[in-house]
XYZ file of C-alpha atoms in Angstrom:
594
model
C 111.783 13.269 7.211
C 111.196 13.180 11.069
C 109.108 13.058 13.489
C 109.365 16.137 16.093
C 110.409 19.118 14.118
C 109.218 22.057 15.659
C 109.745 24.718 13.683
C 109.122 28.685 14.973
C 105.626 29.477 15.059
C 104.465 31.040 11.820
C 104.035 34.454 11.869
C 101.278 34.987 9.471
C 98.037 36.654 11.014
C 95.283 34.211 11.876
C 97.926 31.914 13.516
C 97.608 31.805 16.639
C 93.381 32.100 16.170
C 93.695 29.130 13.801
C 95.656 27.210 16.777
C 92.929 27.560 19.282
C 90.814 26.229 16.930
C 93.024 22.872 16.860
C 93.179 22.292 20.731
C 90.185 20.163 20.259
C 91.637 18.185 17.822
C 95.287 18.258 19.407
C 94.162 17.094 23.139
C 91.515 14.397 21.269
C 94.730 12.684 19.364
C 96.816 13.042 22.363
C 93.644 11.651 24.974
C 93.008 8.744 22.678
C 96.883 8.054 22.104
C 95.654 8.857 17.728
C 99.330 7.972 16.734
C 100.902 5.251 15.095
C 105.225 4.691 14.276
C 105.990 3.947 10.741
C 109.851 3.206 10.565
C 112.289 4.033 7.429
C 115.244 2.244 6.795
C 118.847 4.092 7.365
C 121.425 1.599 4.888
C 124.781 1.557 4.311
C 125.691 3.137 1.332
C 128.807 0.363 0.611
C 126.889 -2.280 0.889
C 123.692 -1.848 1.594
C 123.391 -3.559 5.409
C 120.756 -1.964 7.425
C 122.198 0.746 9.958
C 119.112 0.764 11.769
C 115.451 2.702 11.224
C 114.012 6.441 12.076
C 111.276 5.853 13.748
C 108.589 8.335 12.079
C 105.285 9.772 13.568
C 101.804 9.538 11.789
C 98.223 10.772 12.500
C 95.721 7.637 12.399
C 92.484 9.540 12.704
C 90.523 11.790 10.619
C 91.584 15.321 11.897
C 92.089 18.976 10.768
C 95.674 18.780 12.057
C 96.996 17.094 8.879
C 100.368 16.842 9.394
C 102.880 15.933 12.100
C 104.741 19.137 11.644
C 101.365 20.984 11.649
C 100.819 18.799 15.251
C 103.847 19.551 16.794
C 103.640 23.659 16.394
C 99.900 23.164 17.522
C 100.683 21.157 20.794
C 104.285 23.674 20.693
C 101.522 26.927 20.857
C 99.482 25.166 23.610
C 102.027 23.740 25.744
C 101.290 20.334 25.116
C 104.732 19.706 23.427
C 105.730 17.350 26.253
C 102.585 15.237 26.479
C 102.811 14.686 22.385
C 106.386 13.934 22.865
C 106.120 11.135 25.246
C 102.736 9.734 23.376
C 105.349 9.390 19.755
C 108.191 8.005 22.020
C 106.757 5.557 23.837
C 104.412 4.856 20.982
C 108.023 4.203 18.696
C 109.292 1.711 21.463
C 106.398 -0.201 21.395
C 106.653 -0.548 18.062
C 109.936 -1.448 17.670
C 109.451 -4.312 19.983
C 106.298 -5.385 18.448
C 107.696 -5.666 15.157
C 110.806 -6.379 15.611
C 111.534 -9.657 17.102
C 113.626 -8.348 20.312
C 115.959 -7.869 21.112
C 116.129 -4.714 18.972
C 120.241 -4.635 17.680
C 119.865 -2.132 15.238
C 120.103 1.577 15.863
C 117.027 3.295 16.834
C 116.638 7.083 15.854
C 114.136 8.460 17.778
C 113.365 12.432 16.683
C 112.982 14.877 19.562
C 113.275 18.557 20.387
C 116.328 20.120 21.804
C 114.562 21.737 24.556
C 112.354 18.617 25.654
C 115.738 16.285 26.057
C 117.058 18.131 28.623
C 113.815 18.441 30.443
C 113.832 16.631 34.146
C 110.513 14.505 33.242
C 112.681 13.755 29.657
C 115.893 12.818 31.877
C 114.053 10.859 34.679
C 111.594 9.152 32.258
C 114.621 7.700 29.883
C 116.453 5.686 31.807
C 118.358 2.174 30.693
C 115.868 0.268 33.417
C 112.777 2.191 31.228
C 114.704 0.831 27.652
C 114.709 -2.605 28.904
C 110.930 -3.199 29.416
C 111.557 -2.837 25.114
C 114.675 -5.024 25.170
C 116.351 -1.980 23.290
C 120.033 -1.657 24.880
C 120.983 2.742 24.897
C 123.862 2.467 22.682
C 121.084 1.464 20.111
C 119.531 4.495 19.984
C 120.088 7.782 18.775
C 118.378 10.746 19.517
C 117.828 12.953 16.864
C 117.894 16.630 17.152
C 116.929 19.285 14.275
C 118.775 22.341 14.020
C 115.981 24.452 13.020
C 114.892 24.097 16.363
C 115.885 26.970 18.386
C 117.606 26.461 21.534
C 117.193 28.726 24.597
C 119.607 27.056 27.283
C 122.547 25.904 25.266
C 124.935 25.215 28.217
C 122.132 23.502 29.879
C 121.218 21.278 26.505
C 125.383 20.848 25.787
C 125.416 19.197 29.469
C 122.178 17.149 29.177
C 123.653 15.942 25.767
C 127.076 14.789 27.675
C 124.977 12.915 30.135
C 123.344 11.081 27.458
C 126.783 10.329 26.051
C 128.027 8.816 28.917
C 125.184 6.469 29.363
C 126.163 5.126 25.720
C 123.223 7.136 23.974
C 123.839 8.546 20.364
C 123.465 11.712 19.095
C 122.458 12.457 15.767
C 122.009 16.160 14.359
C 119.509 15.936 11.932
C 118.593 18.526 8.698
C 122.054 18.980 8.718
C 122.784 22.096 5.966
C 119.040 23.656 6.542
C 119.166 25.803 9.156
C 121.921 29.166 9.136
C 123.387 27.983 12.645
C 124.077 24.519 11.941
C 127.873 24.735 12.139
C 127.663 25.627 15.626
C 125.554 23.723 17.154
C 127.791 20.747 15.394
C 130.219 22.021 17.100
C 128.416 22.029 20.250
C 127.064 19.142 20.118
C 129.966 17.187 18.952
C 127.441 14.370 17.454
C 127.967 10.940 16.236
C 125.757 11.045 12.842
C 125.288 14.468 10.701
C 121.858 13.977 8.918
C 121.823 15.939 5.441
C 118.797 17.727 4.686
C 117.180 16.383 1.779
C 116.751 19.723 0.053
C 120.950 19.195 -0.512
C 120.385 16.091 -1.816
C 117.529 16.764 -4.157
C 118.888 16.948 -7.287
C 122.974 16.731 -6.374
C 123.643 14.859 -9.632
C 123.179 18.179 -11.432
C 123.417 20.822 -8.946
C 127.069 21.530 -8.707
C 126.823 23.513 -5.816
C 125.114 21.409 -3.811
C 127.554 19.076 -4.813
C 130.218 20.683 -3.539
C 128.471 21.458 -0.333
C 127.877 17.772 0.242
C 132.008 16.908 -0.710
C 132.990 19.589 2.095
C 130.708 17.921 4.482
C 132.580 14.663 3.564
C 135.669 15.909 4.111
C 134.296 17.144 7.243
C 133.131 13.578 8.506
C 136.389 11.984 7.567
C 138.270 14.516 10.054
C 135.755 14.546 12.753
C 134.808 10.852 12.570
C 130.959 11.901 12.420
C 128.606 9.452 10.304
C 127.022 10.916 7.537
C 123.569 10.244 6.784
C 121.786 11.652 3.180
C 118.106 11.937 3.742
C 115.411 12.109 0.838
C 117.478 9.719 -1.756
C 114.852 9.654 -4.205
C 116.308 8.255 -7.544
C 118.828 6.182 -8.609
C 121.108 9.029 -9.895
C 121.057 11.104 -6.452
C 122.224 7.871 -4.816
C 125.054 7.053 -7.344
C 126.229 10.818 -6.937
C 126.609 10.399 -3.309
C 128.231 6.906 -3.085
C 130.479 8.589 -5.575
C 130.649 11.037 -3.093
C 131.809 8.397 -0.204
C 128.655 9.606 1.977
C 128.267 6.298 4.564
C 124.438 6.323 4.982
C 120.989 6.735 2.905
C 117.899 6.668 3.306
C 114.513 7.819 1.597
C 111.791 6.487 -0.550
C 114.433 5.075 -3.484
C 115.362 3.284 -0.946
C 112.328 2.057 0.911
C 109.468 4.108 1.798
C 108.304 4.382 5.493
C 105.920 1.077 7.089
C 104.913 0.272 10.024
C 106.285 -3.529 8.780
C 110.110 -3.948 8.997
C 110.978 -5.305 5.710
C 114.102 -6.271 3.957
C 115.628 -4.069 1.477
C 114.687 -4.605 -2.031
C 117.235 -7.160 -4.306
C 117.060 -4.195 -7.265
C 117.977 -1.583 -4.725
C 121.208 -3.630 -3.392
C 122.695 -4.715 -6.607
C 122.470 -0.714 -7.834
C 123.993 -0.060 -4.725
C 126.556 -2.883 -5.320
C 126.934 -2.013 -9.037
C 128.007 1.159 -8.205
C 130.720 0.603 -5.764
C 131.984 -1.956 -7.809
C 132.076 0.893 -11.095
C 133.775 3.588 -8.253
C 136.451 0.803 -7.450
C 137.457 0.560 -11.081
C 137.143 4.130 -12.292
C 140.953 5.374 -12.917
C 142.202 2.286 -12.412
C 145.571 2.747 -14.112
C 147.566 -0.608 -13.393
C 151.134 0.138 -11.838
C 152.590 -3.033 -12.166
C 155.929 -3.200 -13.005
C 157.219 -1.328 -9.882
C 160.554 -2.247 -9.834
C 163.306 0.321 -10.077
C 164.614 -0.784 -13.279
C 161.684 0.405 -14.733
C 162.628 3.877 -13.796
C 166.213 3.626 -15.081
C 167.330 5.736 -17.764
C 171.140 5.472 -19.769
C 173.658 8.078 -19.005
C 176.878 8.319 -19.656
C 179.617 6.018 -18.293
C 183.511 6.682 -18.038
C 186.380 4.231 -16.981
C 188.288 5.639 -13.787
C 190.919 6.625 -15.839
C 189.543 9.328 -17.522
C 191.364 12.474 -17.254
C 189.187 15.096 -15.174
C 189.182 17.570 -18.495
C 187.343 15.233 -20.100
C 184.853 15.048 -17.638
C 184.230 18.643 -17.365
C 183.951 19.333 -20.964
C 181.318 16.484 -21.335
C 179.557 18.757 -18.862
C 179.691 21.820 -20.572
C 178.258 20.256 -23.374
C 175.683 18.676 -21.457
C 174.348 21.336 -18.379
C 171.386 19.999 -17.526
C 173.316 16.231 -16.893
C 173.142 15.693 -13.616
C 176.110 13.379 -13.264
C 178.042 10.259 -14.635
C 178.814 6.804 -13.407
C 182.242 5.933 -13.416
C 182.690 1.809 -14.529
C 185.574 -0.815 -14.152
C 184.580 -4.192 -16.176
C 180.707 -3.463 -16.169
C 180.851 -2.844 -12.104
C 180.052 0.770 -10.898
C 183.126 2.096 -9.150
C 182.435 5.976 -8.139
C 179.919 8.816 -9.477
C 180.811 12.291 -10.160
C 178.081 14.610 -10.306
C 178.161 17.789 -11.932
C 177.838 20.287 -8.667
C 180.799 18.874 -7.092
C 182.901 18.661 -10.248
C 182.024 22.143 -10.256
C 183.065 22.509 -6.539
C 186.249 20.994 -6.917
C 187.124 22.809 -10.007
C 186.665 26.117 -8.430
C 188.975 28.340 -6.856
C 192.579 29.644 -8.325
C 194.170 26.948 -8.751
C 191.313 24.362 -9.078
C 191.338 23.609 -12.514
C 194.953 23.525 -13.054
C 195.675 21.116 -10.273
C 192.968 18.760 -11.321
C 192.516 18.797 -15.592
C 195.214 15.915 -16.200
C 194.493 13.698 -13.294
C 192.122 10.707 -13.592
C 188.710 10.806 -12.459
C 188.885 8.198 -10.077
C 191.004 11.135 -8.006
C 187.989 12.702 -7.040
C 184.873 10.767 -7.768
C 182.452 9.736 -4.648
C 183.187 6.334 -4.291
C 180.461 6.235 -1.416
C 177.470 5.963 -3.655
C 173.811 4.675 -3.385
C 173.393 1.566 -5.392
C 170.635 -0.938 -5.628
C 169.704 -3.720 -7.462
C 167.389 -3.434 -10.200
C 164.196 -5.473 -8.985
C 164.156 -3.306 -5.521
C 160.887 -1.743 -5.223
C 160.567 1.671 -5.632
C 159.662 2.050 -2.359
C 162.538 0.643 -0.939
C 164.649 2.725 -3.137
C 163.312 5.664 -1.947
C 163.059 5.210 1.917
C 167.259 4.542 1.114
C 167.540 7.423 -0.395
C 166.256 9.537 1.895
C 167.977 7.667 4.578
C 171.311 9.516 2.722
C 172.950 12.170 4.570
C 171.563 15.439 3.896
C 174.868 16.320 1.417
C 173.939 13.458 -0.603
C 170.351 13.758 -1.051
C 170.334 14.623 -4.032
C 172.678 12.439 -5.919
C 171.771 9.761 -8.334
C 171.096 6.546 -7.723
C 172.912 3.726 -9.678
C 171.177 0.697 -10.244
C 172.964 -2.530 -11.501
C 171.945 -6.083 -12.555
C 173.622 -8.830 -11.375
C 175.998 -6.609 -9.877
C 177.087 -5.184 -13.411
C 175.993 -1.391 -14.610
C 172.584 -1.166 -15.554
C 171.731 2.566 -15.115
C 170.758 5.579 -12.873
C 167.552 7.004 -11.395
C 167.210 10.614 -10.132
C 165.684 11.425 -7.169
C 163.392 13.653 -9.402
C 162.026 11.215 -11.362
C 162.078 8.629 -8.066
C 159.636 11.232 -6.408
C 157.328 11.802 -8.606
C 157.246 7.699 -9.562
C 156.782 7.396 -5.924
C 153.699 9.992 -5.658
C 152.084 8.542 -8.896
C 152.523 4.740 -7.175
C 151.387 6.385 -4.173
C 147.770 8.253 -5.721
C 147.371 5.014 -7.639
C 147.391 3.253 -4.722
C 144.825 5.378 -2.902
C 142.332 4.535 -5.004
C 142.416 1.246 -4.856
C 142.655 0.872 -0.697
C 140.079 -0.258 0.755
C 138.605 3.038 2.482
C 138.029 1.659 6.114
C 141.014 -0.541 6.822
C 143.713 1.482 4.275
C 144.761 -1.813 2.659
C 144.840 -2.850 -0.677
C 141.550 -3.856 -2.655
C 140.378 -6.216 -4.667
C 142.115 -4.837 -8.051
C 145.332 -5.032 -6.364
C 144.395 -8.483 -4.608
C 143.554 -10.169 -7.793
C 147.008 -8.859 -9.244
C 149.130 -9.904 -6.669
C 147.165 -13.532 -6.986
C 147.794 -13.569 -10.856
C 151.448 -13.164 -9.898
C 151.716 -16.124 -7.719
C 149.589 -18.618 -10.447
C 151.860 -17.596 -13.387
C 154.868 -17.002 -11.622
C 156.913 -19.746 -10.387
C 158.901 -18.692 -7.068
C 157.140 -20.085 -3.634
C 154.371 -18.117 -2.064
C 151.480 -19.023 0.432
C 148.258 -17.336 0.708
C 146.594 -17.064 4.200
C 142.293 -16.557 3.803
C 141.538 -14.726 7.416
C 137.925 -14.372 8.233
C 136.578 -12.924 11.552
C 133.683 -15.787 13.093
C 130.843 -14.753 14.388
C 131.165 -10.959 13.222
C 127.358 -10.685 11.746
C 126.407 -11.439 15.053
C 128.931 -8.960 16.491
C 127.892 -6.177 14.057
C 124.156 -7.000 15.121
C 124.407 -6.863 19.030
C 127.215 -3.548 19.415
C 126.464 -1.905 15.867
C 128.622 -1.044 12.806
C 130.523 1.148 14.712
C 132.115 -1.007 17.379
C 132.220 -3.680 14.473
C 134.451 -0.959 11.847
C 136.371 -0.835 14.905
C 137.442 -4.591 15.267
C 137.760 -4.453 11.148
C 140.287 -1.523 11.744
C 141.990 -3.518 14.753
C 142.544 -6.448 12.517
C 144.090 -4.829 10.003
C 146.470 -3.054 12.012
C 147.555 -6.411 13.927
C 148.145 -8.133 9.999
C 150.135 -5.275 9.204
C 152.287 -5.008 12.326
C 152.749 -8.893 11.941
C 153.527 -9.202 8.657
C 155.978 -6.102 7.847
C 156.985 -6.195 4.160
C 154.315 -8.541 3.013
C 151.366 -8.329 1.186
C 148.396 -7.190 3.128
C 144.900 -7.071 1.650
C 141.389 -6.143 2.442
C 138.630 -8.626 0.289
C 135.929 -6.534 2.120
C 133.948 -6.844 5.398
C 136.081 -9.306 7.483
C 137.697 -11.251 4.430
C 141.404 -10.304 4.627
C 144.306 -11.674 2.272
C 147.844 -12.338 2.751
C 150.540 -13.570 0.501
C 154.009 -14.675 1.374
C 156.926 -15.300 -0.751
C 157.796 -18.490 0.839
C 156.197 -21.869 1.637
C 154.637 -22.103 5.194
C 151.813 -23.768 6.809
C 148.737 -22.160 9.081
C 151.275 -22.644 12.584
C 152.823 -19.546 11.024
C 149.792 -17.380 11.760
C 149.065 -18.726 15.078
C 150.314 -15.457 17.006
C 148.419 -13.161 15.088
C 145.109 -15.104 15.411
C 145.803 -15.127 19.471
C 146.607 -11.772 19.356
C 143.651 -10.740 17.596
C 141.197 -12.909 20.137
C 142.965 -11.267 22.975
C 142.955 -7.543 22.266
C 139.450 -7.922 20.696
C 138.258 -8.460 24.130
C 138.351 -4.757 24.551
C 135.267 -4.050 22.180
C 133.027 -6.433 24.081
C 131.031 -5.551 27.728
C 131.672 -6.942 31.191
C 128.724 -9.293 30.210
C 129.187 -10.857 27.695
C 133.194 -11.398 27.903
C 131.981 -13.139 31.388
C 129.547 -15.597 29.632
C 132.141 -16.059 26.984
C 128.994 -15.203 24.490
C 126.535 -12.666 22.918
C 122.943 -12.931 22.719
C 121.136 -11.621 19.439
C 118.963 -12.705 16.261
C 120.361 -15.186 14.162
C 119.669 -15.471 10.372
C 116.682 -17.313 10.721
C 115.150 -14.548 13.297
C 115.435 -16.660 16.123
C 117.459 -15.539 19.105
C 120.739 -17.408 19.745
C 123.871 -17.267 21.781
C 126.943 -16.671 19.629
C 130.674 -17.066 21.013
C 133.085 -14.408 20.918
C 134.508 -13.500 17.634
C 137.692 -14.894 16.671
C 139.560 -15.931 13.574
C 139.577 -18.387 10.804
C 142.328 -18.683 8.500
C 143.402 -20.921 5.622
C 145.976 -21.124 3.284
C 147.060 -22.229 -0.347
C 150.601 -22.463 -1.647
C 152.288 -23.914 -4.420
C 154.797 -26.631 -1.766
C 152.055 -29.433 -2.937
C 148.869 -28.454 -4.858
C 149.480 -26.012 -7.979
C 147.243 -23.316 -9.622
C 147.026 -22.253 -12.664
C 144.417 -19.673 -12.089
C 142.877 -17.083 -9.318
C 139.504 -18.671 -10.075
C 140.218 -22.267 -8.938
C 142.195 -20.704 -6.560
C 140.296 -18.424 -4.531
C 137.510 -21.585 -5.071
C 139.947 -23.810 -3.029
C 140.423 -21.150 -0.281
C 137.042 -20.924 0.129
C 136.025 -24.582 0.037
C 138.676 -24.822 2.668
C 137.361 -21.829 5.264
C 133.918 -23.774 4.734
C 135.522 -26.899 6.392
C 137.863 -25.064 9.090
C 134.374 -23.169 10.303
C 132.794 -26.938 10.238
C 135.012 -28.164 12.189
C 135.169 -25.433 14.336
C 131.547 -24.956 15.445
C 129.539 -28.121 13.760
């Protein structure tokens, strides 16, 4: 749905008669300013916060224009496109200050025609000093631009739509999939949000094709960074399709129908939204837990290094597809012999005759990979492939306590290590690339039943609601994305895990109290600096809407974190565990701020 789509002119006879017939009506709506804004929610689709609202065009008088698209080709015909245009903007601003308590922090997607935005009246008229009589800030709006609207200067639009960019505006491209040059003026454009058109989305949960349209355009936004934004979700089942999906945005009338009242979205409509991430995050979930390497051994033959060389080679004539043998002294690995450079050595003239009585431990490799059997999998394999190239592809003996325990092959350590690795995928958290809450709730089983040390850090960012409100979700997926870069970089070799929104995890194998994390925290508060304005890193606060709807200064973001380990208090559960953690971040933010 939007406001200022100007199609092409129909083309049926009588058009253009029937159009001078509407200039009455057309100047009589413009004249008396006959418009009102109704505004539909745009909503995460992850978890079902309020992106911001498309501000929406409607007639309020009784008229034979009955539409707004049937308006906009009217004034289009007579040249009044401008004058309508400025009547639905500034008739959309004064809405969203009226009914929004100011200042506006959401985003703001105002419709408008491709060839009016580059217009000088368009340019002059939408300045920051001309958004501020609203209290609306630029980066909070978006202008949206159809592409079924044709273009006639596209180097002139392509630089008026860089000027815009620079001045923090958004741009949104909006029936995305409808029109037949879409791709290239996405191109173009280079936009920030991709709108689908909702004639894709009607229906995707049985319309394979359009399925498959939608996926590509996924794909699409993950490469390009673009927002995606489904318009027209009208049931349940198109909206689970596209979550499935991984589309970011929604909006339509399952979601909330159009009102000149901002509302908040319905309870039903955020638990189905809920419910269904939840049911994504647990489809496939095949549990890889036992990830050591000993869980990947297989038997194989063994020989003592006195074993005459004959020996050796008939055992692999018998057996061609072994790949090699581990030669043992007392239960200790000594050498490997694989079959390729048995083979090598045997060759030649004089090969096998100078070799076939002496002992194996003659020519075995006694240079040989060997790890213990509770390495990770991982591990093993970033050793392996540390190997010089001619030993790539040797075996890999694993012991136990030192002693012989078996051998892995890089075959079967490769495709363990992809199958770890897919598994994996699916339960990261998609923003930050860190493990999930599966995962999480593992790794926490592990420390309640287990009994080696461990401490578990709770890190939650303060103040990021209000952050998220005042610079948007973008800027705020940024600071999630910096914080989980700085907790990997700090803690190397450790677990690293994503709750969700700004609740982060970490768990140590060792006892340690909350100095430990100091450097990260300060880290964090320092480089975050970078995603806040002149302003407001000079006042040392942000100004914006607090939870009761009042306006209130907020300080900077920074961290919380608290930890639980087994050095004192012990538990036997995740439940009154993750209870403790949180009944201790309640008192550290207490303290913190009153």
């Amino acid at each position: 749905m939007t406001i200022l789509k100007v199609y092409y002119l129909y083309t049926y006879k009588g058009w253009g008669k029937m159009c001078s017939h509407l200039k009455i009506e057309l100047d009589n709506i413009i004249e008396h300013k006959q418009i009102k804004t109704v505004f539909q929610p745009i909503i995460s689709l992850r978890d079902g916060s309020v992106l911001g609202h498309e501000a929406l065009s409607r007639i309020i008088c009784d008229s034979k224009i009955k539409n707004t698209e049937m308006l906009f080709n009217t004034a289009t015909y007579h040249n009044k496109l401008w004058d309508l245009e400025l009547l639905c903007r500034t008739t959309a601003l004064e809405a969203a200050y009226k009914f929004m308590i100011p200042p506006y922090s959401k985003k703001l997607f105002l419709n408008v025609n491709p060839n009016i935005i580059h217009d000088e009246q368009y340019i002059k008229g939408f300045t920051k000093s001309f958004l501020s009589e609203y209290n609306i800030k630029s980066e909070n709006v978006i202008f949206e631009i159809t592409e079924r609207n044709a273009i006639k200067d596209l180097d002139h639009f392509i630089e008026t739509i860089n000027h815009y960019k620079k001045q923090d505006y958004k741009i949104a491209i909006d029936d995305a999939g409808a029109g037949y040059s879409g791709l290239n003026l996405i191109s173009d454009v280079n936009p920030h949000f991709l709108k689908l058109d909702m004639k894709l989305i009607r229906g995707i949960n049985t319309d394979n094709l359009k399925f498959a349209l939608v996926k590509g355009m996924v794909e699409f936004s993950k490469a390009s960074g673009t927002g995606l934004i489904a318009e027209g979700i009208e049931t349940y089942e198109e909206m689970e399709t596209l979550i499935d999906l991984g589309v970011h945005y929604g909006q339509g009338y399952y979601i909330q129908k159009p009102s000149a009242v901002i509302s908040d979205i319905a309870e039903d409509v955020l638990n189905a939204i809920k419910r269904i991430n939840q049911k994504k995050n647990n489809m496939n979930s095949n549990i890889i837990s036992n990830i050591y390497i000993k869980h990947l051994c297989k038997s194989s033959y063994v020989v003592n290094p006195d074993e005459k060389v004959s020996k050796i080679y008939e055992i692999f004539k018998l057996n061609p597809n072994m790949s090699g043998l581990c030669v043992v002294k007392n239960e200790i690995p000594v050498g490997i012999i694989t079959q390729e450079k048995l083979a090598f050595k045997l060759s030649g003239q004089y090969g096998y005759t100078l070799y076939q009585n002496k002992p194996i431990s003659d020519i075995m490799d006694k240079s040989f990979l060997t790890v213990d059997c509770k390495t990770s999998i991982s591990e093993v394999s970033k050793l392996s492939m540390a190997r010089p190239n001619h030993k790539l592809y040797d075996f890999i003996v694993v012991t136990e306590d030192e002693k012989y325990f078996g051998i892995v092959t890089v075959k079967d350590l490769l495709q363990k290590t992809t199958e770890i690795e897919i598994s994996a995928a699916k339960h990261q958290n998609p923003l930050s690339g860190l493990p999930g809450n599966l995962l999480i709730e593992q790794r926490l089983t592990q420390c309640c039943t287990g009994t080696d040390d461990y401490t578990i850090a709770y890190i939650d960012i303060d103040n990021f609601k209000a952050y998220n409100d005042c610079y948007g979700f973008e800027k705020g997926d940024l600071v999630i994305k910096l914080l989980s870069n700085l907790l990997r970089d700090s803690f190397t070799g450790e677990f690293v895990g994503h709750i969700g929104g700004d609740d982060f995890v970490i768990i140590l194998n060792k006892s340690v109290n909350e100095s430990y994390f100091n450097d990260v925290i300060n880290k964090f508060k320092y480089e975050v600096l970078n995603f806040y304005n002149e302003t407001d890193i000079r006042n040392r606060f942000i100004t914006t809407i607090n939870r009761q709807g009042n306006i209130e200064n907020f300080p900077l973001i920074s961290l919380t974190c608290v930890i639980a380990n087994n050095s004192g208090k012990t538990f036997t559960n995740i439940f009154d565990l993750t209870e403790y953690l949180a009944e201790m971040k309640k008192i550290a933010k207490k303290n913190k701020y009153g």
